[in-house]
Amino acid sequence: MNVLLSVIDPVAISIGPIKIYWYGIIIALAMLIGISLATKEAQKLGLEEDTMVDMALWAIPIGFIGARLYYVLFKWDYYIQNPSEIIAIWNGGIAIYGGLIAGGLAVYWFARRKKMTLTLLLDILAPSVLLAQSIGRWGNFINQEAHGGPVTRQFLENLYLPEFIINQMNINGTYYHPTFLYESLWSLVGFALLLLLRNKNQFLRQGEVALSYVIWYSAGRFFIEGMRTDSLWIGDFLRVSQGLSLVLFVAALGVLTYRRYYTYPPVPYYKDEPKLSKAAN
C-alpha cells in the first residue's frame, strides 16, 4: 500500500496560546494506571490506601528531575553553552534511566521515613513501573522520536504493523525502525511475567520481583538501544544506556543469586498477615 496518511498531530488540545500535548497526556495516564495498580496490591498487603499516592508525590517529580539532569549531564558540551536550555524540558531531553535512578532513591528515602520494608515495597512497585514504561513509550511514538535507523516500508509491512504506526514512522520521507514499539512490547510482556512470578508466592522471596524487573528491562534495553539513532554516548564508542543496562543486568543477576543461595533468609513475597512497618532492609 503506497497511500500516505498525515502524521498524528502532537498537540491534542489547543485553547488560545495554551497547548496540551499527547505526550503529556500519555505519560500522565501511564503514571495514573501504575499508581492505581500499585495501590491495589499494597492494599491487599495491608497498607493504607493513600500510601502509594504519598510515595508517588515524592518519587514522580524527583524522577522527572533526575531524568532531565541525567540527559543534561551527558549533553553537557551543549548545555554549558546554552544554560537557559537546561530547564527547557518542553523541547525534549529526558532519560528514563535517570528517572528510574532518582525515583528509586526517592522510594528508598520514603521507605526509611515510613519504616517500611524496602524490598517488599519495590516488589509492589516493579510491575506497575514496567507497565507505565510500556504505555509511556507511545508518547515517543506521537512525537516521532526514540526510533531506530532507516528501513523500507516493506520491512514495516512485513511486521504486520497497522497502517497508523507505519505512517507515523515515515519522518521526512524516510521510514524508521519503531524501536518505541519494540520496547513497549518488551515491557508489556515483562509486566505480565512479573505478575505471574509475584503470584507464585511460594517460589519468590522478597526483593526478587524487583530484581527480576531490573534483569528483564535491562536485557531488552541493551539490544533495543543498539538500534536507536538518538542515544547518549560516552565518547564515540559506548552508548550510555547500553553500558548501564549491561552493568544493571549483571549486578541484579549477581545479587539475586547471592541472596538466594548464600545469605538471604527465605522470606516469601508476602505472608498471610504481612507487616510492612519493619525497618527498611
Coordinates of C-alpha atoms in Angstrom, one line a residue:
M1 CA 0.0 0.0 0.0
N2 CA 1.5 3.3 -1.0
V3 CA -1.1 5.7 0.3
L4 CA 0.4 8.0 2.9
L5 CA -1.8 9.5 5.6
S6 CA -1.0 12.6 7.5
V7 CA 1.1 12.1 10.7
I8 CA -0.5 12.4 14.1
D9 CA -0.5 16.0 15.5
P10 CA 1.5 16.0 18.7
V11 CA -0.9 18.7 20.1
A12 CA -4.0 17.1 21.5
I13 CA -5.8 20.3 22.6
S14 CA -5.3 24.0 21.8
I15 CA -7.0 26.7 23.7
G16 CA -5.7 30.0 22.6
P17 CA -1.9 30.1 23.4
I18 CA -2.3 27.0 25.6
K19 CA -1.4 23.7 24.1
I20 CA -1.8 20.3 25.7
Y21 CA 0.4 17.6 24.1
W22 CA -0.4 14.0 23.6
Y23 CA 3.0 13.2 25.1
G24 CA 2.0 14.7 28.4
I25 CA -1.4 13.1 28.4
I26 CA 0.1 9.6 27.7
I27 CA 2.7 10.0 30.4
A28 CA 0.1 11.2 32.9
L29 CA -2.2 8.3 32.0
A30 CA 0.7 5.8 32.4
M31 CA 1.5 7.1 35.8
L32 CA -2.1 7.0 37.0
I33 CA -2.5 3.4 35.8
G34 CA 0.7 2.4 37.5
I35 CA -0.2 4.1 40.8
S36 CA -3.6 2.5 40.7
L37 CA -2.3 -1.0 40.2
A38 CA 0.4 -0.5 42.9
T39 CA -2.3 0.8 45.3
K40 CA -4.5 -2.2 44.8
E41 CA -1.5 -4.5 45.5
A42 CA -0.5 -2.5 48.5
Q43 CA -4.0 -2.6 50.0
K44 CA -4.0 -6.4 49.5
L45 CA -0.9 -6.5 51.7
G46 CA -2.3 -4.3 54.4
L47 CA -1.1 -0.8 53.6
E48 CA -3.3 2.2 53.9
E49 CA -5.0 3.4 50.8
D50 CA -3.0 6.6 50.3
T51 CA 0.5 5.1 50.9
M52 CA 1.3 4.7 47.2
V53 CA -0.1 8.1 46.4
D54 CA 2.0 9.7 49.1
M55 CA 5.1 7.9 47.8
A56 CA 4.3 8.9 44.2
L57 CA 4.0 12.6 45.2
W58 CA 7.7 12.4 46.0
A59 CA 9.0 9.8 43.6
I60 CA 7.5 11.2 40.4
P61 CA 8.7 14.8 40.5
I62 CA 12.1 13.7 41.8
G63 CA 12.2 11.1 39.0
F64 CA 11.5 13.8 36.3
I65 CA 14.2 16.0 37.7
G66 CA 16.6 13.0 37.7
A67 CA 15.6 12.1 34.1
R68 CA 16.4 15.7 33.0
L69 CA 19.7 16.0 34.9
Y70 CA 20.8 12.7 33.5
Y71 CA 20.2 13.9 30.0
V72 CA 21.8 17.3 30.6
L73 CA 25.0 15.8 32.1
F74 CA 25.6 13.6 29.0
K75 CA 24.9 16.6 26.7
W76 CA 27.0 19.0 28.9
D77 CA 29.0 20.4 26.0
Y78 CA 25.8 21.8 24.6
Y79 CA 24.1 22.9 27.8
I80 CA 27.2 24.7 29.2
Q81 CA 27.0 26.9 26.1
N82 CA 23.2 27.2 26.4
P83 CA 22.4 27.2 30.2
S84 CA 19.0 28.7 29.6
E85 CA 18.0 25.5 27.8
I86 CA 18.6 23.3 30.9
I87 CA 15.1 23.8 32.2
A88 CA 13.5 23.8 28.7
I89 CA 12.2 20.3 29.2
W90 CA 9.4 21.1 26.7
N91 CA 12.0 20.9 24.0
G92 CA 12.6 17.3 24.8
G93 CA 15.5 15.6 26.5
I94 CA 14.7 13.3 29.4
A95 CA 16.3 9.9 30.0
I96 CA 14.3 7.1 31.6
Y97 CA 17.3 5.6 33.4
G98 CA 17.9 8.9 35.1
G99 CA 14.3 8.9 36.2
L100 CA 14.5 5.4 37.5
I101 CA 17.6 6.1 39.5
A102 CA 16.3 9.3 41.0
G103 CA 12.9 7.8 41.6
G104 CA 14.4 4.7 43.2
L105 CA 16.4 6.9 45.6
A106 CA 13.1 8.7 46.5
V107 CA 11.4 5.4 47.2
Y108 CA 14.4 4.4 49.4
W109 CA 14.0 7.6 51.4
F110 CA 10.3 7.1 51.6
A111 CA 10.6 3.6 52.9
R112 CA 13.1 4.7 55.6
R113 CA 10.9 7.6 56.6
K114 CA 7.8 5.4 56.9
K115 CA 9.8 2.4 58.4
M116 CA 8.6 0.1 55.6
T117 CA 10.3 -3.0 54.3
L118 CA 12.1 -1.6 51.2
T119 CA 12.4 -4.9 49.3
L120 CA 8.6 -5.6 49.6
L121 CA 7.8 -2.0 48.6
L122 CA 10.0 -2.4 45.5
D123 CA 8.3 -5.7 44.7
I124 CA 4.9 -3.9 44.8
L125 CA 6.1 -1.2 42.5
A126 CA 8.1 -3.1 39.9
P127 CA 5.2 -4.5 37.7
S128 CA 3.4 -1.2 37.8
V129 CA 6.5 0.8 36.8
L130 CA 7.1 -1.6 33.9
L131 CA 3.5 -1.2 32.7
A132 CA 3.8 2.6 32.9
Q133 CA 7.0 2.4 30.9
S134 CA 5.2 0.3 28.2
I135 CA 2.4 2.9 28.0
G136 CA 4.7 5.9 28.1
R137 CA 6.7 4.8 25.0
W138 CA 3.6 5.7 23.0
G139 CA 4.3 9.3 23.8
N140 CA 7.6 8.8 21.9
F141 CA 5.6 7.4 19.0
I142 CA 3.4 10.5 18.8
N143 CA 6.5 12.7 18.9
Q144 CA 8.2 10.6 16.2
E145 CA 11.2 10.1 18.5
A146 CA 13.2 7.2 20.1
H147 CA 13.2 5.4 16.8
G148 CA 15.8 3.3 15.1
G149 CA 17.7 3.5 11.9
P150 CA 16.2 3.7 8.4
V151 CA 14.2 0.8 7.0
T152 CA 11.9 0.3 4.0
R153 CA 8.2 0.5 4.1
Q154 CA 8.1 -3.2 3.0
F155 CA 10.1 -4.1 6.1
L156 CA 7.4 -2.5 8.3
E157 CA 4.6 -4.1 6.4
N158 CA 6.3 -7.5 6.9
L159 CA 6.0 -6.9 10.7
Y160 CA 2.2 -6.8 10.2
L161 CA 2.0 -3.4 11.8
P162 CA -1.2 -1.3 11.5
E163 CA -1.1 1.5 9.0
F164 CA -1.1 4.3 11.6
I165 CA 2.2 3.0 13.0
I166 CA 3.8 2.6 9.6
N167 CA 2.7 6.0 8.6
Q168 CA 4.0 7.6 11.8
M169 CA 7.4 6.0 11.2
N170 CA 7.7 8.0 8.0
I171 CA 9.7 11.0 9.0
N172 CA 10.6 13.5 6.2
G173 CA 10.1 10.8 3.6
T174 CA 12.2 8.0 5.4
Y175 CA 10.8 5.1 7.3
Y176 CA 12.5 4.1 10.6
H177 CA 12.6 1.2 13.0
P178 CA 9.8 1.5 15.5
T179 CA 12.0 0.9 18.5
F180 CA 9.5 2.6 20.7
L181 CA 7.2 -0.3 19.9
Y182 CA 9.8 -2.9 20.5
E183 CA 10.5 -1.5 24.0
S184 CA 6.8 -1.0 24.7
L185 CA 6.0 -4.7 23.8
W186 CA 9.1 -5.9 25.7
S187 CA 7.9 -4.0 28.8
L188 CA 4.3 -5.3 28.4
V189 CA 5.5 -8.9 28.3
G190 CA 7.7 -8.2 31.3
F191 CA 4.8 -6.8 33.2
A192 CA 2.8 -10.0 32.6
L193 CA 5.7 -12.2 33.6
L194 CA 6.3 -10.2 36.8
L195 CA 2.7 -10.5 37.8
L196 CA 2.9 -14.3 37.2
L197 CA 6.1 -14.6 39.3
R198 CA 4.6 -12.4 42.1
N199 CA 1.5 -14.6 42.3
K200 CA 3.8 -17.6 42.8
N201 CA 4.2 -16.7 46.5
Q202 CA 6.0 -20.0 47.4
F203 CA 8.5 -19.5 44.7
L204 CA 9.7 -16.0 45.2
R205 CA 11.3 -14.3 48.1
Q206 CA 11.1 -10.6 49.0
G207 CA 13.1 -8.4 46.6
E208 CA 13.1 -10.9 43.7
V209 CA 10.3 -9.3 41.8
A210 CA 12.2 -6.0 41.8
L211 CA 15.4 -7.8 40.8
S212 CA 13.6 -9.6 38.0
Y213 CA 12.3 -6.3 36.8
V214 CA 15.9 -5.0 36.5
I215 CA 17.1 -8.1 34.8
W216 CA 14.2 -8.1 32.3
Y217 CA 14.2 -4.4 31.4
S218 CA 18.0 -4.0 31.2
A219 CA 18.3 -7.1 28.9
G220 CA 15.7 -5.7 26.5
R221 CA 17.0 -2.2 26.6
F222 CA 20.6 -3.3 25.9
F223 CA 19.6 -4.7 22.5
I224 CA 16.9 -2.1 21.6
E225 CA 19.3 0.8 22.4
G226 CA 21.7 -0.6 19.9
M227 CA 19.1 0.1 17.2
R228 CA 18.3 3.7 18.2
T229 CA 19.6 6.8 16.5
D230 CA 19.3 9.2 19.5
S231 CA 21.5 7.5 22.0
L232 CA 23.5 9.4 24.6
W233 CA 27.2 8.5 24.1
I234 CA 30.4 8.3 26.2
G235 CA 32.9 9.4 23.6
D236 CA 32.4 7.7 20.3
F237 CA 32.5 4.1 21.4
L238 CA 29.9 3.5 24.1
R239 CA 26.1 4.1 24.3
V240 CA 25.4 5.2 27.8
S241 CA 22.2 3.2 28.1
Q242 CA 23.8 0.0 26.7
G243 CA 26.7 0.3 29.2
L244 CA 24.3 0.9 32.1
S245 CA 22.0 -1.9 31.0
L246 CA 24.9 -4.3 31.0
V247 CA 26.0 -3.2 34.5
L248 CA 22.5 -3.5 35.9
F249 CA 21.8 -6.9 34.3
V250 CA 25.0 -8.4 35.7
A251 CA 24.6 -6.7 39.1
A252 CA 20.9 -7.7 39.5
L253 CA 21.6 -11.3 38.5
G254 CA 24.5 -11.5 40.9
V255 CA 22.5 -10.1 43.8
L256 CA 19.6 -12.4 43.1
T257 CA 22.0 -15.4 43.0
Y258 CA 23.9 -14.4 46.1
R259 CA 20.7 -13.6 48.2
R260 CA 19.0 -16.9 47.2
Y261 CA 21.9 -19.3 47.5
Y262 CA 24.2 -17.8 50.2
T263 CA 22.9 -15.3 52.7
Y264 CA 19.4 -14.0 52.4
P265 CA 16.7 -15.6 54.6
P266 CA 13.9 -17.3 52.7
V267 CA 11.3 -14.7 53.4
P268 CA 8.4 -15.1 50.9
Y269 CA 6.9 -12.2 48.9
Y270 CA 4.2 -11.9 51.4
K271 CA 2.8 -13.9 54.3
D272 CA -0.8 -14.4 55.4
E273 CA -0.6 -11.2 57.6
P274 CA 2.2 -9.1 56.0
K275 CA 3.7 -6.3 58.0
L276 CA 5.3 -3.5 56.2
S277 CA 6.3 -1.5 59.2
K278 CA 9.6 -3.1 59.8
A279 CA 12.8 -1.1 59.3
A280 CA 13.8 -1.0 55.7
N281 CA 16.4 -3.5 54.6

